[in-house]
C-alpha atoms as a PDB file:
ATOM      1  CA  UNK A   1      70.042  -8.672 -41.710  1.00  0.00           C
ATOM      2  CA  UNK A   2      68.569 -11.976 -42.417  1.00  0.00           C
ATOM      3  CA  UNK A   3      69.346 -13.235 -38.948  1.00  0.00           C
ATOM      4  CA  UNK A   4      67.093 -10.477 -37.563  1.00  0.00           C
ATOM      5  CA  UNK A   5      64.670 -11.388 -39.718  1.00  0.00           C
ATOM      6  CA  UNK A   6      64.833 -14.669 -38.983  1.00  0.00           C
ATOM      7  CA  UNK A   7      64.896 -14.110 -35.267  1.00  0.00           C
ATOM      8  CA  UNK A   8      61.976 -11.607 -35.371  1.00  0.00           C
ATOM      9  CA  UNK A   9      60.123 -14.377 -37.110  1.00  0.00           C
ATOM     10  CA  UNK A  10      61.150 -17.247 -35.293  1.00  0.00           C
ATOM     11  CA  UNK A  11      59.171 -14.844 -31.644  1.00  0.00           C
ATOM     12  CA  UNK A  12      56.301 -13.271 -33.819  1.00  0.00           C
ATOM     13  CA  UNK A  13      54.360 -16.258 -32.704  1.00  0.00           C
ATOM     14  CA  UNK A  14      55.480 -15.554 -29.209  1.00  0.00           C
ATOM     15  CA  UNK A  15      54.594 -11.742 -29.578  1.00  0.00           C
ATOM     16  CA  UNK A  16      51.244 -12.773 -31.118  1.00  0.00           C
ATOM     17  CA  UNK A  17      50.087 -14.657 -28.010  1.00  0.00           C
ATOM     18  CA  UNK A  18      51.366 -12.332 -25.509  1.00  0.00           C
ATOM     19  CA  UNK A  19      49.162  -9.647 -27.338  1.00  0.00           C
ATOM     20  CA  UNK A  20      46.481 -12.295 -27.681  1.00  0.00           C
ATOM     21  CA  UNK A  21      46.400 -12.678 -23.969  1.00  0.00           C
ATOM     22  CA  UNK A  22      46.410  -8.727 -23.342  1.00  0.00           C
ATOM     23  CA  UNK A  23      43.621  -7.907 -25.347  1.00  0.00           C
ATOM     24  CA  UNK A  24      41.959 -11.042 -23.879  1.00  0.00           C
ATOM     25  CA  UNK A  25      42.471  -9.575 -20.367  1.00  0.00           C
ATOM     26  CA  UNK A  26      41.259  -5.620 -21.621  1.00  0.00           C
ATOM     27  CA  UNK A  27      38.328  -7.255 -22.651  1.00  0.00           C
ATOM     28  CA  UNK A  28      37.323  -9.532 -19.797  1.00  0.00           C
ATOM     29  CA  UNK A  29      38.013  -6.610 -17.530  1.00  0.00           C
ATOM     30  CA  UNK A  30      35.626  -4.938 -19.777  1.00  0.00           C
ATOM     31  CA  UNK A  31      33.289  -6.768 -19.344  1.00  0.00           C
ATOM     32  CA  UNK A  32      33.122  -7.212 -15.902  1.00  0.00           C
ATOM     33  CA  UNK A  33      32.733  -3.749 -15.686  1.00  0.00           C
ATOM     34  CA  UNK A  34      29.850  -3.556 -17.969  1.00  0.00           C
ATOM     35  CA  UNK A  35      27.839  -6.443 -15.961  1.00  0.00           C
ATOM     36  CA  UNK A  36      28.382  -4.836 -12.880  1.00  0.00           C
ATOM     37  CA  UNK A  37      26.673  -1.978 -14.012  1.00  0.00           C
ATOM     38  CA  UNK A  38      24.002  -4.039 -15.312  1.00  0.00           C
ATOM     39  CA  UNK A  39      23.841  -5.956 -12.643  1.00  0.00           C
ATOM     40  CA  UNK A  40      23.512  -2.113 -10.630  1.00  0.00           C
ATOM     41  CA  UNK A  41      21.325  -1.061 -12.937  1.00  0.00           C
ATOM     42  CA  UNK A  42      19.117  -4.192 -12.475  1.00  0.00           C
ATOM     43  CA  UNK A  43      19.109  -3.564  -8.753  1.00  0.00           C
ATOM     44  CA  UNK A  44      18.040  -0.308  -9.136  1.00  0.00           C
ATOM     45  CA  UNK A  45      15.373  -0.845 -11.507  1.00  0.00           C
ATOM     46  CA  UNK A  46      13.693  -3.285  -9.112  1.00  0.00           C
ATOM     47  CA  UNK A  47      13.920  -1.219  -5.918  1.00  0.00           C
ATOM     48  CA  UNK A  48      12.150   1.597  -7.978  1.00  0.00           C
ATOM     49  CA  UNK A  49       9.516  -1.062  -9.310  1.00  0.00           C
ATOM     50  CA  UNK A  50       8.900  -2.018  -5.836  1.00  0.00           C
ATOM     51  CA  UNK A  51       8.756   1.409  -4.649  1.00  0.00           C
ATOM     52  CA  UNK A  52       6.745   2.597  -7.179  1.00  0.00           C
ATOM     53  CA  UNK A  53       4.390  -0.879  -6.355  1.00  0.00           C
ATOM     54  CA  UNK A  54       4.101   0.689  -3.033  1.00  0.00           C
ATOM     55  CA  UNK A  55       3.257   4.139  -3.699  1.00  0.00           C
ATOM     56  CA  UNK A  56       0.148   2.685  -6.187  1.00  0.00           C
ATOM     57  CA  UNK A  57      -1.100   0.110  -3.393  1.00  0.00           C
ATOM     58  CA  UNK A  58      -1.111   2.834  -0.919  1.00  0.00           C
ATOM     59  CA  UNK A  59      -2.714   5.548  -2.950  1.00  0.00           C
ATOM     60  CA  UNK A  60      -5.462   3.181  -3.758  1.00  0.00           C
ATOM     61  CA  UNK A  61      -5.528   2.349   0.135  1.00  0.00           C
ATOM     62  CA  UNK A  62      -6.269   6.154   0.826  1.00  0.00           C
ATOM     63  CA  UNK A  63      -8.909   6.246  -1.920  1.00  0.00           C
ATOM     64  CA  UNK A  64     -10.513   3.211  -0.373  1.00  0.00           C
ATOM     65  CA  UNK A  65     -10.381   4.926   2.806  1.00  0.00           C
ATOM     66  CA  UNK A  66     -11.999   7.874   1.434  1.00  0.00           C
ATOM     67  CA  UNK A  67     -14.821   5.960   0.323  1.00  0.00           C
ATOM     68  CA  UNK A  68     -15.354   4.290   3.351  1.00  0.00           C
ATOM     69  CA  UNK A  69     -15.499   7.347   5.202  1.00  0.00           C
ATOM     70  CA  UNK A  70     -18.261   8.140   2.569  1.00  0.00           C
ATOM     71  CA  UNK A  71     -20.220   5.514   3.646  1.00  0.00           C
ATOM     72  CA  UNK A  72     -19.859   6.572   7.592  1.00  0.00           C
ATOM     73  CA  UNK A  73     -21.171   9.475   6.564  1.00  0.00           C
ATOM     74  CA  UNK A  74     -24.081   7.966   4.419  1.00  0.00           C
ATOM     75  CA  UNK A  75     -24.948   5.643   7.878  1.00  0.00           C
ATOM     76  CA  UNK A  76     -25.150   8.893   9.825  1.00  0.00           C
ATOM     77  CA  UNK A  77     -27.515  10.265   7.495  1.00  0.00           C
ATOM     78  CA  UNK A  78     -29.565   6.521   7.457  1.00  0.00           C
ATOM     79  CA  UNK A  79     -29.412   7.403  11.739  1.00  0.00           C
ATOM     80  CA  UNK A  80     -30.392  11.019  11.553  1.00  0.00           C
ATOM     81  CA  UNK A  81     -33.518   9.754   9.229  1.00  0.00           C
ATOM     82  CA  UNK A  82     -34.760   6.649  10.926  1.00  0.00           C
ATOM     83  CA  UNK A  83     -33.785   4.279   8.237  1.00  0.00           C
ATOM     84  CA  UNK A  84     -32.117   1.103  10.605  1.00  0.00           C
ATOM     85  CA  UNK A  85     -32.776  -1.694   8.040  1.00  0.00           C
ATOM     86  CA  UNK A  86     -30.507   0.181   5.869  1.00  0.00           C
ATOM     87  CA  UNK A  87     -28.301   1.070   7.686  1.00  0.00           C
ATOM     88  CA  UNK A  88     -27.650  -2.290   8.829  1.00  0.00           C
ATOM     89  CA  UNK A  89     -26.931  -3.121   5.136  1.00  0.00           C
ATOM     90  CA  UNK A  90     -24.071  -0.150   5.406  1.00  0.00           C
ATOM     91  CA  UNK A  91     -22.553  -1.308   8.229  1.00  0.00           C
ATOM     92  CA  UNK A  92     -21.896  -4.754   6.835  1.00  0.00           C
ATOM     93  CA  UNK A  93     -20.445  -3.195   3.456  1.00  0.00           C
ATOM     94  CA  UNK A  94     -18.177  -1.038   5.738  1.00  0.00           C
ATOM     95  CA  UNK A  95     -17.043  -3.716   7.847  1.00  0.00           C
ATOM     96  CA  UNK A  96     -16.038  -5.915   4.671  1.00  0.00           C
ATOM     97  CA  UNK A  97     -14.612  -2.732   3.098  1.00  0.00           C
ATOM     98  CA  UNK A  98     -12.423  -2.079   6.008  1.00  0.00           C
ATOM     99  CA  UNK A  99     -11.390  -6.093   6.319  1.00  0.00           C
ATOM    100  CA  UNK A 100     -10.353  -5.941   2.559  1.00  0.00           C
ATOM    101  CA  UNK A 101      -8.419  -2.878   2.632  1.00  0.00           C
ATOM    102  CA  UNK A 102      -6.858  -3.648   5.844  1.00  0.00           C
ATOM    103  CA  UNK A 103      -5.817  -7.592   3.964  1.00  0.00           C
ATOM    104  CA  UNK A 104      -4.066  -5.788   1.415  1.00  0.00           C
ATOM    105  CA  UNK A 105      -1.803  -3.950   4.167  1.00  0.00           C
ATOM    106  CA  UNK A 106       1.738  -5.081   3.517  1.00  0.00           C
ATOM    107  CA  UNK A 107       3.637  -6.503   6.709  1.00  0.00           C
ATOM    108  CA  UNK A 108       5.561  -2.733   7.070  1.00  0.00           C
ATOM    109  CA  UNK A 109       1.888  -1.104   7.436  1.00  0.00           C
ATOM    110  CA  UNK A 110       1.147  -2.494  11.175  1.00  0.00           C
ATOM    111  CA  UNK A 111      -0.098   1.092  12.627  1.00  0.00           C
ATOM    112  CA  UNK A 112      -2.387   1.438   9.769  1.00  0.00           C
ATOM    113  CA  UNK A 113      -3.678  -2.354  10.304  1.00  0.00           C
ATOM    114  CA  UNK A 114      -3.881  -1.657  13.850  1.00  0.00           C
ATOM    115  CA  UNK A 115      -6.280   1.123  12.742  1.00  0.00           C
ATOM    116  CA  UNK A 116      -8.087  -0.940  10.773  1.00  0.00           C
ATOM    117  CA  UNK A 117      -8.894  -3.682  13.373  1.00  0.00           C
ATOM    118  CA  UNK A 118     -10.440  -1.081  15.882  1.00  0.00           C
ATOM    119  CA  UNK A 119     -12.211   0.629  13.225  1.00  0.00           C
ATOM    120  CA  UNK A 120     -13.421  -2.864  12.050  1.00  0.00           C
ATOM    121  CA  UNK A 121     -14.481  -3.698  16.070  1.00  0.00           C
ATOM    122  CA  UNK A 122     -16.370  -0.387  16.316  1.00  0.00           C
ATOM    123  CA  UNK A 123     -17.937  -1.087  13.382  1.00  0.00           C
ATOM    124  CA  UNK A 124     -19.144  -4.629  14.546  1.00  0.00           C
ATOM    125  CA  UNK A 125     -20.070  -3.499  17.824  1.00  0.00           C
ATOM    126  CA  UNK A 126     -22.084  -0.303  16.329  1.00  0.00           C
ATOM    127  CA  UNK A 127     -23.403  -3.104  13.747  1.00  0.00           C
ATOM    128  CA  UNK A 128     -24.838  -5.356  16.846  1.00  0.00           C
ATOM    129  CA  UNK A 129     -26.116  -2.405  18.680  1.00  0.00           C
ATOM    130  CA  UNK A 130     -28.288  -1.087  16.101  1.00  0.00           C
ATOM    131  CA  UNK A 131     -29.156  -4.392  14.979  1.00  0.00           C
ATOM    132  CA  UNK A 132     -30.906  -4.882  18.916  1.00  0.00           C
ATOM    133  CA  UNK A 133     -32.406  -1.499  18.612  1.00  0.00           C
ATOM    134  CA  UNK A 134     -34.057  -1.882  15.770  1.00  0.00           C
ATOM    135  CA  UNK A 135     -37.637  -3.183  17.535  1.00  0.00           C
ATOM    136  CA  UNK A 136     -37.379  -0.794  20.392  1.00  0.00           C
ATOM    137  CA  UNK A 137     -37.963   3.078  19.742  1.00  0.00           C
ATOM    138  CA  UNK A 138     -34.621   4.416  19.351  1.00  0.00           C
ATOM    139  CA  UNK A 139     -34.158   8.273  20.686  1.00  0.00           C
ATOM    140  CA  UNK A 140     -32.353  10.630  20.002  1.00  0.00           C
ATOM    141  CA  UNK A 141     -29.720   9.968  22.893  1.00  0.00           C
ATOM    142  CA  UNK A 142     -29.232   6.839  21.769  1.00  0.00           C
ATOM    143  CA  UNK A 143     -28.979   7.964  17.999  1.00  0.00           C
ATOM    144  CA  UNK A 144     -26.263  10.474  19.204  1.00  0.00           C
ATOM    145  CA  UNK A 145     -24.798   7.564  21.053  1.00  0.00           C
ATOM    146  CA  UNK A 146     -24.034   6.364  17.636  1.00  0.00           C
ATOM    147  CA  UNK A 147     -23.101   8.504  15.475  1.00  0.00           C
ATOM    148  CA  UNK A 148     -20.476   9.598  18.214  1.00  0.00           C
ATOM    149  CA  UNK A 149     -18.845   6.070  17.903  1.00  0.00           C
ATOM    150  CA  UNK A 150     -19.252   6.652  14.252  1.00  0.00           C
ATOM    151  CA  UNK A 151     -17.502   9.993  14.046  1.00  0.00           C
ATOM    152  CA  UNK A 152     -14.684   8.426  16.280  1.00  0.00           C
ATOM    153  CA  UNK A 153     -14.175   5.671  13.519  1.00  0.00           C
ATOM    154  CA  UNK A 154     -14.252   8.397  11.019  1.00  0.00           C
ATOM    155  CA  UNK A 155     -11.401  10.451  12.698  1.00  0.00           C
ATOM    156  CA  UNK A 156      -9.385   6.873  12.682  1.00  0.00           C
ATOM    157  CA  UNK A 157      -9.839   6.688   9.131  1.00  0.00           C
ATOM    158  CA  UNK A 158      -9.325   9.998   8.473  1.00  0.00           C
ATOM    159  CA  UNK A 159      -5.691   9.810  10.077  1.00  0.00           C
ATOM    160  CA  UNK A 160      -5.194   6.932   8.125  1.00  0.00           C
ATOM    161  CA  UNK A 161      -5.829   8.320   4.751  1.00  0.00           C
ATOM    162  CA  UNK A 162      -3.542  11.485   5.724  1.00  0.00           C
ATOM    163  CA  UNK A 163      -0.741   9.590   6.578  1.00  0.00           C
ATOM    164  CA  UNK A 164      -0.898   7.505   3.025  1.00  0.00           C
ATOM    165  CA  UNK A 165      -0.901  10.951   1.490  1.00  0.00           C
ATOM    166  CA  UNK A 166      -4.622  11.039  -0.021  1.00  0.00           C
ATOM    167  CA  UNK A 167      -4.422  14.010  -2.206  1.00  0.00           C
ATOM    168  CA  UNK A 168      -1.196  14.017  -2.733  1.00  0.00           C
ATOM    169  CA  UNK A 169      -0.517  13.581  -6.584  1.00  0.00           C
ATOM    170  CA  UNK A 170       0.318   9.643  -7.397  1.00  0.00           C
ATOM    171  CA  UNK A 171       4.334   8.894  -7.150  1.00  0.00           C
ATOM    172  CA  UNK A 172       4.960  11.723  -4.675  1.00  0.00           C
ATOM    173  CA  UNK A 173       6.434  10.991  -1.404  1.00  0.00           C
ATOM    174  CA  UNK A 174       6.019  12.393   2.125  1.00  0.00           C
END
């Protein structure tokens, strides 16, 4: 009985690191398992901060659309009542309006910055037009002339605001 005791001395050392080393493997696998899910969980926390990045910068797209299309509507008015000095003023805010919104496109938004650029063209040719008018009697042909090309702008930007989902609530996909 002492020899056993002896002998289960003489390995308990042995036994100890072979246990040592088991629970040292249990708890590296462990934890590998538990920093790949962080690491998941980090990955998926980003792609939802970007997405929800992208949702905000396009809602406030559409709302800057919407105003813009306000202020076609406000230079139709300015047509319709004579007032070309003013409107002149308009058509400069609109055209920087349109230039900022369409700078804050990201590089995935190229229809909508297509969109932009015409808009932006109409709106500088409209902008010169008027501008040469102004000394000459403008009639009401002509003033129909313009708020035509103004309306056709406004459909643009219309489209443009629908497809970034103005009205929808914020954080709500189409």
């Amino acid at each position: 009985m002492l020899r056993d005791m002896d002998a289960l001395l003489a390995n308990t050392g042995s036994w100890a690191s072979i246990s040592g080393a088991a629970i040292s493997t249990v708890g590296l696998i462990a934890t590998i398992i538990v920093a790949w899910g962080a690491r998941s969980a980090s990955r998926a926390a980003r792609t939802a901060a970007i997405a929800a990045n992208n949702s905000i910068e396009r809602h406030l797209q559409a709302i800057d659309l919407e105003r813009a299309i306000g202020l076609i509507q406000r230079i139709k008015l300015l047509h319709d009542t004579g007032r070309w000095e003013a409107a002149m003023e308009q058509y400069q805010a609109l055209r920087m309006m349109l230039s900022d919104i369409m700078a804050r496109c990201s590089e995935d938004q190229s229809e909508t910055r297509q969109g932009l650029a015409t808009a932006r063209a109409d709106i500088r040719y409209l902008e010169d037009t008027v501008g040469e008018s102004i000394g000459n009697a403008i009639d009401a042909s002509t003033r129909s002339r313009f708020n035509r090309r103004l309306n056709n702008v406004q459909s643009v930007l219309e489209e443009l605001a629908s497809t970034m989902g103005f009205g929808d609530q914020l954080g709500e996909t189409k």
